Rosetta silent file (secondary structure, phi, psi, omega in degrees, C-alpha in Angstrom):
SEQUENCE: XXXXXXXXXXXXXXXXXXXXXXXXXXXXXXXXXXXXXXXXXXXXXXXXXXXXXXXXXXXXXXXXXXXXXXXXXXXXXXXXXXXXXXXXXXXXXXXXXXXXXXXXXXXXXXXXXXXXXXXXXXXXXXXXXXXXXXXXXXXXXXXXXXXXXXXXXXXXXXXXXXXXXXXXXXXXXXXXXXXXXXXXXXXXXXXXXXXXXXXXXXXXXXXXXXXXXXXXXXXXXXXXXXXXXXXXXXXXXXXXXXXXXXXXXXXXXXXXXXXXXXXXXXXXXXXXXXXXXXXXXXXXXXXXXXXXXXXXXXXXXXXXXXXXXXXXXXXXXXXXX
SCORE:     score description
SCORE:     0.000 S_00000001
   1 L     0.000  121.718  176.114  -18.094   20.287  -17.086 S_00000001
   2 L   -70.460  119.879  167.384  -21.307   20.150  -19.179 S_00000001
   3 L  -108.609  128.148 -174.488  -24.335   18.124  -17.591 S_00000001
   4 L   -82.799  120.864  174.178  -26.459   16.968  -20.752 S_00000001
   5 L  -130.764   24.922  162.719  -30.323   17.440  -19.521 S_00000001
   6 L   -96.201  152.910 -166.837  -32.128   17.303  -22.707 S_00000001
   7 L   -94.337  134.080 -163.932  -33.960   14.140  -23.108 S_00000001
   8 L   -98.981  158.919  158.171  -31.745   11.736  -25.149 S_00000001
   9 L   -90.925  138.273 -150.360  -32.846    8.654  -27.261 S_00000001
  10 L   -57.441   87.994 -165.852  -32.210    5.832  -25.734 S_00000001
  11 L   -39.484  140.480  170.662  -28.159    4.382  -26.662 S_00000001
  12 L   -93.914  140.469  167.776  -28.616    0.406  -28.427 S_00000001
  13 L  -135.252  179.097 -165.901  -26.212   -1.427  -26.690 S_00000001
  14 H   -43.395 -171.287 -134.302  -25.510   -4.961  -27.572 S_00000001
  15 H   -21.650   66.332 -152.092  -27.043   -7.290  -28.902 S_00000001
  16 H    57.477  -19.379 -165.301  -29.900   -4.991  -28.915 S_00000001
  17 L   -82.539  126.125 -174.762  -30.461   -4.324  -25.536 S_00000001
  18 L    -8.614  122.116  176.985  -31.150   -0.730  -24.243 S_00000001
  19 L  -102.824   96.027 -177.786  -27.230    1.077  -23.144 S_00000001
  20 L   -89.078  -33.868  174.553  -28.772    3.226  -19.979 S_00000001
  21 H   -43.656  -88.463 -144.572  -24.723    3.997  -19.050 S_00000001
  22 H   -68.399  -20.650  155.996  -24.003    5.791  -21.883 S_00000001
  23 H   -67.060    2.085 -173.250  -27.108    7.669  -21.622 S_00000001
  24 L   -97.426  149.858 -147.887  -26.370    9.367  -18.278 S_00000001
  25 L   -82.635  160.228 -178.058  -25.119   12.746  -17.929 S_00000001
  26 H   -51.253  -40.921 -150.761  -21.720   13.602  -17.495 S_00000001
  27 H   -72.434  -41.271 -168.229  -21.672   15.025  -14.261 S_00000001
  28 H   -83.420  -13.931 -174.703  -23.219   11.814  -12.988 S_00000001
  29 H   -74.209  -26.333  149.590  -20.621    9.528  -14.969 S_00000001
  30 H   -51.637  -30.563  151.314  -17.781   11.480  -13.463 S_00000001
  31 H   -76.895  -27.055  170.976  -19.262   10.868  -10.398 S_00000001
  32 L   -94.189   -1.419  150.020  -19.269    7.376  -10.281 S_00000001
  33 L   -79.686   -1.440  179.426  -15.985    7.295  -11.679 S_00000001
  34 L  -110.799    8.624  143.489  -14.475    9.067   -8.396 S_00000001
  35 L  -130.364   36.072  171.140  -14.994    6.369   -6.744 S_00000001
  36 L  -100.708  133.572  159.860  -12.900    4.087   -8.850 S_00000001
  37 L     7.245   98.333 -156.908   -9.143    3.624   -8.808 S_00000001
  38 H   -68.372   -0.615  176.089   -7.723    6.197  -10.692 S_00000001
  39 H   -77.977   -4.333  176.350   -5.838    3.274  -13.243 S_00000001
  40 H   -95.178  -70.103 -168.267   -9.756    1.885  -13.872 S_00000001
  41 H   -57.585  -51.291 -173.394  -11.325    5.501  -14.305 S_00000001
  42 L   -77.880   -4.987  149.437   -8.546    6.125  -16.694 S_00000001
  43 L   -92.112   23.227  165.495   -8.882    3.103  -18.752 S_00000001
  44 L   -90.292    7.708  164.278  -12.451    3.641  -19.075 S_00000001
  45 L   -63.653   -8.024  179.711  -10.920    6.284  -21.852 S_00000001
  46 L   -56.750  -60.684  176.973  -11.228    3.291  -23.939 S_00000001
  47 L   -80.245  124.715 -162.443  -15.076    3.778  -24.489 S_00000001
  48 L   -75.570  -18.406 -176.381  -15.849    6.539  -26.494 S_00000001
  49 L   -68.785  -30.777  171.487  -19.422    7.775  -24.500 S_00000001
  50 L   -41.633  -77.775 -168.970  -16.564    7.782  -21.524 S_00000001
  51 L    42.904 -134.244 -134.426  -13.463    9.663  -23.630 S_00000001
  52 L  -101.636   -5.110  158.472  -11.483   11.900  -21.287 S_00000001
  53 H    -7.713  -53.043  173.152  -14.097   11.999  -18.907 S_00000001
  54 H   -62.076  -40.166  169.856  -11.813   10.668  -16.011 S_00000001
  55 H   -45.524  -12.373  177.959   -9.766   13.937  -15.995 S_00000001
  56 H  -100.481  -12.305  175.384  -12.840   15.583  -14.457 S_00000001
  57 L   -51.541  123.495 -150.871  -12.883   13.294  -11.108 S_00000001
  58 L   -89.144   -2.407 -164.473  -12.428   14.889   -7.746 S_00000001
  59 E  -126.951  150.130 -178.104  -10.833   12.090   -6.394 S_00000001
  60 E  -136.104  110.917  168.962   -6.995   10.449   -7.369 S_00000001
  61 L  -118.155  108.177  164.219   -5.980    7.250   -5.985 S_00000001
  62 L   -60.640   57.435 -126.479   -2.505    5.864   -6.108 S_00000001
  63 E  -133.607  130.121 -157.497   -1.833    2.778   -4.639 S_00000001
  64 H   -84.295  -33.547 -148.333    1.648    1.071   -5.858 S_00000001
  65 H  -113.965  -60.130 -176.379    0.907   -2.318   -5.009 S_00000001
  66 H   -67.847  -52.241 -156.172   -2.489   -2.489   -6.778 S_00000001
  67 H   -55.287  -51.822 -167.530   -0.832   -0.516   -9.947 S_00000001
  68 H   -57.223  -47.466 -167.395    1.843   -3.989  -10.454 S_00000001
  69 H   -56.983  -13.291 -157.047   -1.089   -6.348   -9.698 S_00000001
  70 H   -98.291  -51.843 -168.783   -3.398   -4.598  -12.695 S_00000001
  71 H   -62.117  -70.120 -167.245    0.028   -4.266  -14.910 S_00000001
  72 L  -113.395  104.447  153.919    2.459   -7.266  -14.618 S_00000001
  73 L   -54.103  -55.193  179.960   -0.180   -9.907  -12.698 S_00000001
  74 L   -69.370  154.014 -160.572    2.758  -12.402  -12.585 S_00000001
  75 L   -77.478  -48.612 -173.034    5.507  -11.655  -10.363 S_00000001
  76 L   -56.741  -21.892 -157.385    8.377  -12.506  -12.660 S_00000001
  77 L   -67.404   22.088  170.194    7.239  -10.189  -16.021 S_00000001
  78 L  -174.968  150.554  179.067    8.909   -6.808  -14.531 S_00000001
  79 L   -84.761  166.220  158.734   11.652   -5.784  -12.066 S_00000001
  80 H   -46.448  -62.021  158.043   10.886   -3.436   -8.982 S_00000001
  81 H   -24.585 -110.743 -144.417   13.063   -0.687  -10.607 S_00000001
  82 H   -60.979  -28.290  151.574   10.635   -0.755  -14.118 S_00000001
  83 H   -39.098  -63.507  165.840    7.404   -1.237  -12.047 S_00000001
  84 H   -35.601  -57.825 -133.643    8.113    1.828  -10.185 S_00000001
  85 H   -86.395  -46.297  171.425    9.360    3.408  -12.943 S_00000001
  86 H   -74.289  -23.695  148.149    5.973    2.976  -15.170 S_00000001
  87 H   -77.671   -1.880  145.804    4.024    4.130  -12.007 S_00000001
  88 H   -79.689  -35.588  164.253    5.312    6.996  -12.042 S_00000001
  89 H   -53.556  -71.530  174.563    4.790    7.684  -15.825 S_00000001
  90 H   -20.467  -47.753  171.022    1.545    6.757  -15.163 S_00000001
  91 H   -86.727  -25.846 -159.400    0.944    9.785  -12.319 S_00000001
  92 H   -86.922  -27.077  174.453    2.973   11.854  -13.838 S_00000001
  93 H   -69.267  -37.044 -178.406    0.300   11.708  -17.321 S_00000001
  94 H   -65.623  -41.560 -173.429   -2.608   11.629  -14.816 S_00000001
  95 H   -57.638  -44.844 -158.623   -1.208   14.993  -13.111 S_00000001
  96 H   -59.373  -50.302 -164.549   -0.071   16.357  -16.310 S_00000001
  97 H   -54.553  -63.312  168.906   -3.896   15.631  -17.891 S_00000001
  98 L   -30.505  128.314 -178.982   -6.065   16.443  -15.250 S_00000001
  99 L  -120.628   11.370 -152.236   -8.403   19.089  -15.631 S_00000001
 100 L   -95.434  149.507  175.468  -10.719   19.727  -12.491 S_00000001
 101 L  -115.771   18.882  145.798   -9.533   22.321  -10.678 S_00000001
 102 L  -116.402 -173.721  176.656  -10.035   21.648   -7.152 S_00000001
 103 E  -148.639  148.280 -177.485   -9.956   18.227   -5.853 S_00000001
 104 E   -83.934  -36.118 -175.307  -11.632   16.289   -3.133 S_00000001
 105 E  -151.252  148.040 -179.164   -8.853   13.680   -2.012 S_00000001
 106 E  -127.760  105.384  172.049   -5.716   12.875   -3.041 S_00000001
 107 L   -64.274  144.391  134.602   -4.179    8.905   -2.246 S_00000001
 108 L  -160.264  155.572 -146.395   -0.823    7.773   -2.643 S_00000001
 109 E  -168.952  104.363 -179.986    0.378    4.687   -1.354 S_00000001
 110 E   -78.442   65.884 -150.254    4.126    3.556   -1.663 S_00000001
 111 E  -164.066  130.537  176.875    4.327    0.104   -0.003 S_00000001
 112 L    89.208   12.307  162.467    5.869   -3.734   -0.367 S_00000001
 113 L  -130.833  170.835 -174.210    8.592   -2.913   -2.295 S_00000001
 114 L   -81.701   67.441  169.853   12.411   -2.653   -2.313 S_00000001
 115 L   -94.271  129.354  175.490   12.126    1.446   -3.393 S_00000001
 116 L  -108.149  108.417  174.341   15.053    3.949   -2.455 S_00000001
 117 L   -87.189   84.520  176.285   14.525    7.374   -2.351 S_00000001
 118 L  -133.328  -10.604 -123.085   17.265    8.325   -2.785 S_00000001
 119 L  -123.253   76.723  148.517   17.394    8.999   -7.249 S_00000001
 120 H    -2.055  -68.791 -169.725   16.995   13.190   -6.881 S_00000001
 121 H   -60.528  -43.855 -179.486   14.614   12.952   -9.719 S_00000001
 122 H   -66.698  -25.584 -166.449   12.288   10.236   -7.921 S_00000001
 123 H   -83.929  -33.685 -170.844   12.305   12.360   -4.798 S_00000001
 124 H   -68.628  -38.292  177.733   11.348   15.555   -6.833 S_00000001
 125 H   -29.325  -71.952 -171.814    8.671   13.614   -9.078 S_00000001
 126 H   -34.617  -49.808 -167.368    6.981   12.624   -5.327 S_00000001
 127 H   -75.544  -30.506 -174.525    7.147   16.231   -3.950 S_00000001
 128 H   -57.844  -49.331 -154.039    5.671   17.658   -7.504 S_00000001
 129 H   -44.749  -72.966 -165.210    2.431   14.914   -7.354 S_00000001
 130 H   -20.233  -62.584 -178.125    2.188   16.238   -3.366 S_00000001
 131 H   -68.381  -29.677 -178.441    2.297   20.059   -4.587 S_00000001
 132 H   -67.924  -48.744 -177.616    0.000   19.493   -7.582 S_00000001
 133 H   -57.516  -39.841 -164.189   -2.531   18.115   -4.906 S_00000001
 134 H   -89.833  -45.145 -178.026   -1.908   21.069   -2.495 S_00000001
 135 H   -72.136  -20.159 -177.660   -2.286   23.385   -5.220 S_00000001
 136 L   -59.126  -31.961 -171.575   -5.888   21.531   -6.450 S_00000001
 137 L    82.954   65.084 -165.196   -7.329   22.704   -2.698 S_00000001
 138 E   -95.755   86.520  179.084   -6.889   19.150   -1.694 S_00000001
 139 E   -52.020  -68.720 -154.526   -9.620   18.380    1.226 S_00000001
 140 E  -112.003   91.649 -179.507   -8.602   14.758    2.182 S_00000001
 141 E  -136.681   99.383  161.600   -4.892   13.848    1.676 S_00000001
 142 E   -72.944  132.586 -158.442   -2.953   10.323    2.279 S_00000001
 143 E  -140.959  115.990  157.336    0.281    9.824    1.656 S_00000001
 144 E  -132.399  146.924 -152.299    1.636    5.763    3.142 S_00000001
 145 E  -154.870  108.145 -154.796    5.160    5.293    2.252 S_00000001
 146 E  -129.747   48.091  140.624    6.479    1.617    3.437 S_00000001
 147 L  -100.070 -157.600 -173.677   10.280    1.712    2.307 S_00000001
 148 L   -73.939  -39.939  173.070   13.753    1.679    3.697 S_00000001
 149 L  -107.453  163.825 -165.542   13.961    5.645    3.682 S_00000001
 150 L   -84.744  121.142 -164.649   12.174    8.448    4.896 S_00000001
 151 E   -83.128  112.871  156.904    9.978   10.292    2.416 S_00000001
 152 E   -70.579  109.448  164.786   10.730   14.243    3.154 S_00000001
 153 L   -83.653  161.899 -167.607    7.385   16.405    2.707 S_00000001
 154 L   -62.232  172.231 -172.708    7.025   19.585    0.654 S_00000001
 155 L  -114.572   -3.455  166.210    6.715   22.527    3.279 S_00000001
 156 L   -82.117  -14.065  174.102    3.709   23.240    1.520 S_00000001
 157 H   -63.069  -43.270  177.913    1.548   20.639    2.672 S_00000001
 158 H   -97.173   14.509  153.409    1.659   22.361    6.109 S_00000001
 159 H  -113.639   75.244 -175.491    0.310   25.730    5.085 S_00000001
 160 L  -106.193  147.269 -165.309   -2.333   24.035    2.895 S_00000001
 161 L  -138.707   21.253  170.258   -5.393   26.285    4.053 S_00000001
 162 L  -130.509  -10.854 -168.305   -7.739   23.413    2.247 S_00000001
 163 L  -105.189  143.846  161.800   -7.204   20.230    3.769 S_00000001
 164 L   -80.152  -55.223 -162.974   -9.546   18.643    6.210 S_00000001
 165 E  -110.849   78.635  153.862   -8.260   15.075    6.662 S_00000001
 166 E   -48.134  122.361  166.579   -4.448   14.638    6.800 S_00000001
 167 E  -135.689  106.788  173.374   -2.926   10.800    7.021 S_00000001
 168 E  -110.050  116.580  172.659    0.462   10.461    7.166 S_00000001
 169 L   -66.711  143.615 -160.794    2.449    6.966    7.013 S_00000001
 170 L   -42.395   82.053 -154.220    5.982    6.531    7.628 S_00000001
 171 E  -114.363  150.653  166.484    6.628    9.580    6.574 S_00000001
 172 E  -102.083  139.943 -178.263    9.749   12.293    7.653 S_00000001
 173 L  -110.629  126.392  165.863    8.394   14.986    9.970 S_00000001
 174 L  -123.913  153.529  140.835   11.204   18.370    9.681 S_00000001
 175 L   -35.339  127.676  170.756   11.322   21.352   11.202 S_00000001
 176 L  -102.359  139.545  158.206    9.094   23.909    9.428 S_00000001
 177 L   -45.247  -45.251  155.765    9.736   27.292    8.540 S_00000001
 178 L  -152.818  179.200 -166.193    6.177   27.974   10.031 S_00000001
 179 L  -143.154  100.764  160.661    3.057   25.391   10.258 S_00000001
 180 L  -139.531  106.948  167.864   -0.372   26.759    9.741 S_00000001
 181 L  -103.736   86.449 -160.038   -3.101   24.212    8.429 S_00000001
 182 L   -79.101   -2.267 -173.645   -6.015   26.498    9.463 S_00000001
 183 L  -110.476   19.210  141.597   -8.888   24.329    8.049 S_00000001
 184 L   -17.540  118.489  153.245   -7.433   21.093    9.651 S_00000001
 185 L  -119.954  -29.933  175.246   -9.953   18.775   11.511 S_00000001
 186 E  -127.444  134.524 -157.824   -8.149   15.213   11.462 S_00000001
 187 E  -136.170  137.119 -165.214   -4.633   14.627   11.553 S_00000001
 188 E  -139.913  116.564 -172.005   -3.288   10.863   11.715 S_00000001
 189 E  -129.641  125.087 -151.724    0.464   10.331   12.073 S_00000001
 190 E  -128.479  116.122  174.380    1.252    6.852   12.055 S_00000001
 191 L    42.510   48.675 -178.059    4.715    5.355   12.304 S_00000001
 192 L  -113.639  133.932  159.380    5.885    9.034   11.140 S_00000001
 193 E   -89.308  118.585 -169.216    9.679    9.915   11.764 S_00000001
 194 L   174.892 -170.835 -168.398   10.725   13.298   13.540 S_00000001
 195 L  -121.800  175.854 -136.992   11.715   14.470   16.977 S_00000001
 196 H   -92.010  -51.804  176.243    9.018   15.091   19.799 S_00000001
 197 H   -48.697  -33.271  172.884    9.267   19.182   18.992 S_00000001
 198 H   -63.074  -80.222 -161.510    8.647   18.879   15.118 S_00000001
 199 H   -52.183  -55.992 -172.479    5.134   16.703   16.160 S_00000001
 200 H   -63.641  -16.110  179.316    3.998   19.387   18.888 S_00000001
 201 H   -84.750  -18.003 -178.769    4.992   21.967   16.049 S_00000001
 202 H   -60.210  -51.819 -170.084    2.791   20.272   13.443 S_00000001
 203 H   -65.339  -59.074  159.474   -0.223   19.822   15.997 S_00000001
 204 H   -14.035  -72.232 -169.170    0.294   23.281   17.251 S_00000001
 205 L   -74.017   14.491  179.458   -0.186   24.714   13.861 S_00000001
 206 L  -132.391   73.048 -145.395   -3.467   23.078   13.378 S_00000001
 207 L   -78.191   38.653  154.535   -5.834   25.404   15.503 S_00000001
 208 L  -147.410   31.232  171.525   -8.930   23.615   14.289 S_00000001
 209 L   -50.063  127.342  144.820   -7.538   20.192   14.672 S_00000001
 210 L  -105.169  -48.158 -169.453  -10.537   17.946   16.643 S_00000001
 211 E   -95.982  131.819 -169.183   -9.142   14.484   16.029 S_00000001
 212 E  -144.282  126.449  174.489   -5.461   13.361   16.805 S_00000001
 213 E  -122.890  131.501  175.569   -4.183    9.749   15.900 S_00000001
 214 E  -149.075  146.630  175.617   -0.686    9.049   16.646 S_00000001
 215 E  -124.687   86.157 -175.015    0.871    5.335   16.022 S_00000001
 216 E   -97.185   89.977  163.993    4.367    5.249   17.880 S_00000001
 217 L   -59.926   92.260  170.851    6.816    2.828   16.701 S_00000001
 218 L    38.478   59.287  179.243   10.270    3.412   18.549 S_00000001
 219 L  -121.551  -39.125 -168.201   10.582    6.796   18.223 S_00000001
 220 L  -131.268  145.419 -176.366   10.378    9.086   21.001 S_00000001
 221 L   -86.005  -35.901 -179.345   11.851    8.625   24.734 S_00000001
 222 E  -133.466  149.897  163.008    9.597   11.974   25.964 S_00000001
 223 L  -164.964  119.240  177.097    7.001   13.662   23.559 S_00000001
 224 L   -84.836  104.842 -161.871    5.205   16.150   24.986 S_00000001
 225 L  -138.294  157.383  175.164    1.981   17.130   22.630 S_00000001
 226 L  -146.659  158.605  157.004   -0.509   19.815   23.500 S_00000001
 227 L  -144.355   90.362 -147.153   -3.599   21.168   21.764 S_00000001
 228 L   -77.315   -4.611  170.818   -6.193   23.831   22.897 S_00000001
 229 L  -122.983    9.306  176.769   -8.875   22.448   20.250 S_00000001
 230 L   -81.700  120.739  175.106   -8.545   18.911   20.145 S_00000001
 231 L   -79.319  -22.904 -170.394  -11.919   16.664   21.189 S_00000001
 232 E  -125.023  122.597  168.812  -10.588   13.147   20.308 S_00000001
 233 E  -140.494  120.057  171.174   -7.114   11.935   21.050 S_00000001
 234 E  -108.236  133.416 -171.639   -6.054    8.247   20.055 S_00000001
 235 E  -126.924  107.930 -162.401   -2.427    7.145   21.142 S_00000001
 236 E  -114.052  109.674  166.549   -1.515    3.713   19.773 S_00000001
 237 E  -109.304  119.386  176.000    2.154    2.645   21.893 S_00000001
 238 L   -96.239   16.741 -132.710    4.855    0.398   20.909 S_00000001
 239 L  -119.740  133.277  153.054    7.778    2.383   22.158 S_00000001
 240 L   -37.119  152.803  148.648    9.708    0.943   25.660 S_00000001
 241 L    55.182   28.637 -170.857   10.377    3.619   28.530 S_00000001
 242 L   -92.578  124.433 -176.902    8.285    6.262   26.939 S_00000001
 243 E   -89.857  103.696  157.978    7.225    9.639   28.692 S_00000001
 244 E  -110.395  120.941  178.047    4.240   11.260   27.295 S_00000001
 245 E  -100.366  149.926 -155.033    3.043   14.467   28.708 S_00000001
 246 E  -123.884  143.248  175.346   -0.812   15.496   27.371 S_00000001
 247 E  -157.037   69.843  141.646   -2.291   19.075   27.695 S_00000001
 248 L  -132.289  132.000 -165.996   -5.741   19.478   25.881 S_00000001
 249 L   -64.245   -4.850 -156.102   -7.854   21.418   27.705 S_00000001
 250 L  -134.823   -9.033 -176.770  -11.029   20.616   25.044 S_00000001
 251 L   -90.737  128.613 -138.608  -10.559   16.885   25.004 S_00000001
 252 L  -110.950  -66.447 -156.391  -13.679   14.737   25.323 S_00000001
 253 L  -113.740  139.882  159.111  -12.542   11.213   24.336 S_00000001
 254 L  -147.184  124.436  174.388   -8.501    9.625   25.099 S_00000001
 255 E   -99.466  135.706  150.117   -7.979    5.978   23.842 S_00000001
 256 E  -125.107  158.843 -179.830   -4.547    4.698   24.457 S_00000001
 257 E  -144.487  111.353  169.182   -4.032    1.071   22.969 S_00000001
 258 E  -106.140  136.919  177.670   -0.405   -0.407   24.302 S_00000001
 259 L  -138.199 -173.434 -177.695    0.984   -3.248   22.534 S_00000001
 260 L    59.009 -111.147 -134.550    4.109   -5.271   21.988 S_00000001
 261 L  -107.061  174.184 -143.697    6.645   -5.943   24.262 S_00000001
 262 L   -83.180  139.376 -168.980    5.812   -5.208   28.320 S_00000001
 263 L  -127.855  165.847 -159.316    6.278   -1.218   28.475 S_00000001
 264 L  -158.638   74.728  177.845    7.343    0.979   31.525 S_00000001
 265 L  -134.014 -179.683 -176.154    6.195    4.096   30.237 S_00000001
 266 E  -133.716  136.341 -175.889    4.332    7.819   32.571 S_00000001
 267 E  -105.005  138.362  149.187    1.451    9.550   31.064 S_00000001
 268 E  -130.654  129.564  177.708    1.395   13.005   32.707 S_00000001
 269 E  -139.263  135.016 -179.484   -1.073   15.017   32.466 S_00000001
 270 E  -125.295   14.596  146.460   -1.632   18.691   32.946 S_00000001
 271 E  -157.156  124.326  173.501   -4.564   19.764   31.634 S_00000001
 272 L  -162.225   66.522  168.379   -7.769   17.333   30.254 S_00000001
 273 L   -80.054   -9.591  157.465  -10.089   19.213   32.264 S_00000001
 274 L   -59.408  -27.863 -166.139  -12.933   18.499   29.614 S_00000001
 275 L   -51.495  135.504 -172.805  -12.356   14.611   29.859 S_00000001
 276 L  -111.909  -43.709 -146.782  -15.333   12.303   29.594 S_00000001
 277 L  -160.720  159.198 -161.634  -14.586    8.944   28.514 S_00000001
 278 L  -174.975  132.314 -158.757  -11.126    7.322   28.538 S_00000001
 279 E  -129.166  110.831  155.047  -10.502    3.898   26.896 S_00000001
 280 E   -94.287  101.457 -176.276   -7.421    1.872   27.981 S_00000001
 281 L   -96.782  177.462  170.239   -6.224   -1.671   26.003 S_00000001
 282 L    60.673   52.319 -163.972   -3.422   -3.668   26.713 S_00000001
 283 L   -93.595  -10.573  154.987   -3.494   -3.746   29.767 S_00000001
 284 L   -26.047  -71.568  169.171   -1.128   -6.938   30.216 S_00000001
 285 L   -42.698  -88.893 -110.320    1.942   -4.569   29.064 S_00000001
 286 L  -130.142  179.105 -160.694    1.720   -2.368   31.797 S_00000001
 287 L   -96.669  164.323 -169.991    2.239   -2.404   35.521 S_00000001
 288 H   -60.404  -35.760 -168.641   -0.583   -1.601   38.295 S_00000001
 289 H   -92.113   15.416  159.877    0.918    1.463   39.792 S_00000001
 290 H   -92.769  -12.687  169.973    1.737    3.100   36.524 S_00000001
 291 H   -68.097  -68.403 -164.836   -2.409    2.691   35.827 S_00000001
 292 L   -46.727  -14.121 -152.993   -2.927    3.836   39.065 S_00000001
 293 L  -129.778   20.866  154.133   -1.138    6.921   39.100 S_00000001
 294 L   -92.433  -33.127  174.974   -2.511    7.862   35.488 S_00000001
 295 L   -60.506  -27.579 -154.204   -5.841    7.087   36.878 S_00000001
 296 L   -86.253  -24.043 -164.104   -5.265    9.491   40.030 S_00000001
 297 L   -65.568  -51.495 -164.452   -4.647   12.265   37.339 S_00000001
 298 L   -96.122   27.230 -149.304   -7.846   11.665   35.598 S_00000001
 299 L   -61.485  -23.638 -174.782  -10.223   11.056   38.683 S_00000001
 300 L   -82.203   -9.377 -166.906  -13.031   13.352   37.402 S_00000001
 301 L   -58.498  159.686  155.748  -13.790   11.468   34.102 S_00000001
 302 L   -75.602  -60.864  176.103  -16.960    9.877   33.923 S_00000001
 303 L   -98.832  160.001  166.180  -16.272    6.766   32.364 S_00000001
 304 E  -160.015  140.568  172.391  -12.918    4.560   31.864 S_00000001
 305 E  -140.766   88.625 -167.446  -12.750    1.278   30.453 S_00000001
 306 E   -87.164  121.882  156.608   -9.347   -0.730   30.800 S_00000001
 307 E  -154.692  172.885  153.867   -9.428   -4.262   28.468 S_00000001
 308 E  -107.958  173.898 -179.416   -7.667   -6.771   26.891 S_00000001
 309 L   -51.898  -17.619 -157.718   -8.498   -8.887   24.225 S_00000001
 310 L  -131.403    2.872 -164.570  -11.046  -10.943   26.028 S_00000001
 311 E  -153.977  125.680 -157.223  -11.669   -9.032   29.175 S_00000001
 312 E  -135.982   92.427 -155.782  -13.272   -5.939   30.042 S_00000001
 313 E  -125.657   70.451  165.653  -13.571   -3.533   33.153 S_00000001
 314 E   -71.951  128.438  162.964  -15.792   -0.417   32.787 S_00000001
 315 E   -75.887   86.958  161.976  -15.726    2.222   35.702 S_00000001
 316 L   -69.750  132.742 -169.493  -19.081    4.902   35.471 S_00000001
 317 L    24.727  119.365 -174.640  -18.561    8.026   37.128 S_00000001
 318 L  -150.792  106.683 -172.091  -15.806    7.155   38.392 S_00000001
 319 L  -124.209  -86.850  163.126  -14.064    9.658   40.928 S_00000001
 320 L    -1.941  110.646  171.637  -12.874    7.609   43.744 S_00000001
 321 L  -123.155    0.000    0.000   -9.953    5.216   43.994 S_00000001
């Protein structure tokens, strides 16, 4: 990519008045085009000081549900089926096009429709975008996926030895051949499908993981997760009768936020000898002596702060119960 940095004369733009866009250099118009949608940065190919310009943009955003609102505004003018089907042309010319060759983040965002993955071709299309992004050196990469079936990821996404930010959306978690994301720092698994062994093998395999988000929808009866480098761990539970045992020995901050329907679940924990600060919500859902006897575990923290919407009970240094 050329940045022009000879001094230009000054572009007429209508009706006379000075065109300072089209005077600015590429590098910066390509920057302010990464942070538009990539269907807007690519129909700014329209204007010729623009041209192909969008093909140099570090960032690709994908969002399914945005694409039908810009294409067919009215609901009736296209089926699900041929919506899809032209969002996918649509990525697959943006992949095909593209010319930068790393990338900073890669979007893609499935969601609010009747889509079945189950059409071979549709599944491979999905797994190609995912591997074109993994091969690009892909820093920041979201993938939310709101249909009836579970979107199976490439096995390369979990040696990717470039990504920072992982966020995955109801997504299928498999058994891996091996798992090493060594330049991991945030990993977000949110209403993600898999057994409790799969998730400690992802988290495992991410030994410079600091931040861990997990969103559990009805999934797991026990899940055990451990990490020897995580500082942050947020645990958002919907799941009845649930056993979670916690082991990181480096962890600073632990939020849990329990919601929905009154829960009966044991926290164990056998190492969070680092633990500082400890954040409990919801505390309606659960009963006193399962607080208490999560509390007796974590007696050394300094702070804990148990709320509800509307109510609030911080504990400072807090050893004693």
């Amino acid at each position: 990519m050329e940045s022009r940095t000879k001094k230009m004369i000054p572009s007429e733009g209508i009706n006379g008045f000075e065109d300072r866009l089209s005077d600015l250099p590429d590098n910066l118009i390509v920057h302010i085009l990464s942070f538009m949608p990539t269907l807007y940065a690519v129909k700014t190919m329209l204007l010729r000081r623009f041209g192909n310009l969008w093909t140099l943009v570090p960032t690709l955003t994908f969002d399914l549900w945005e694409y039908d609102q810009v294409i067919w505004p009215n609901e009736d003018d296209a089926t699900n089926d041929e919506v899809f089907s032209s969002f996918a042309r649509f990525i697959r010319n943006v992949v095909m096009l593209h010319k930068r060759r790393t990338i900073d983040s890669f979007h893609l965002s499935i969601k609010a429709f009747d889509v079945e993955f189950k059409d071979p071709k549709l599944i491979d299309d999905i797994q190609l975008w995912l591997r074109f992004a993994i091969d690009r050196e892909v820093k920041d990469l979201n993938i939310y996926f709101d249909g009836d079936d579970d979107l199976v990821l490439p096995h390369c996404i979990f040696m990717s030895q470039s990504l920072i930010t992982l966020t995955l959306y109801g997504c299928m978690l498999e058994h891996q051949p091996h798992v090493h994301m060594g330049t991991l720092r945030e990993l977000s698994l949110v209403n993600v499908q898999g057994s409790g062994l799969v998730f400690n093998q992802v988290i495992l395999g991410c030994p410079s993981l600091q931040e861990l988000n997990i969103n559990i929808f009805n999934l797991f009866h026990v899940l055990n997760i451990t990490s020897p480098s995580v500082s942050k761990l947020c645990l958002e539970i919907y799941h009845p009768c649930l056993s979670i045992t916690l082991s990181f020995p480096n962890m600073k901050n632990l939020d849990i936020c329990v919601s929905g329907i009154s829960l009966s679940f044991m926290v164990d924990v056998i190492d969070v000898s680092s633990l500082q600060v400890v954040n409990i919500k919801g505390l309606p859902y659960l009963s006193l002596p399962l607080i208490e006897a999560f509390l007796r575990q974590i007696r050394n923290v300094e702070v804990v702060t148990m709320s509800v919407d509307a109510f609030e009970v911080r504990f400072t240094f807090f050893h004693e119960f």
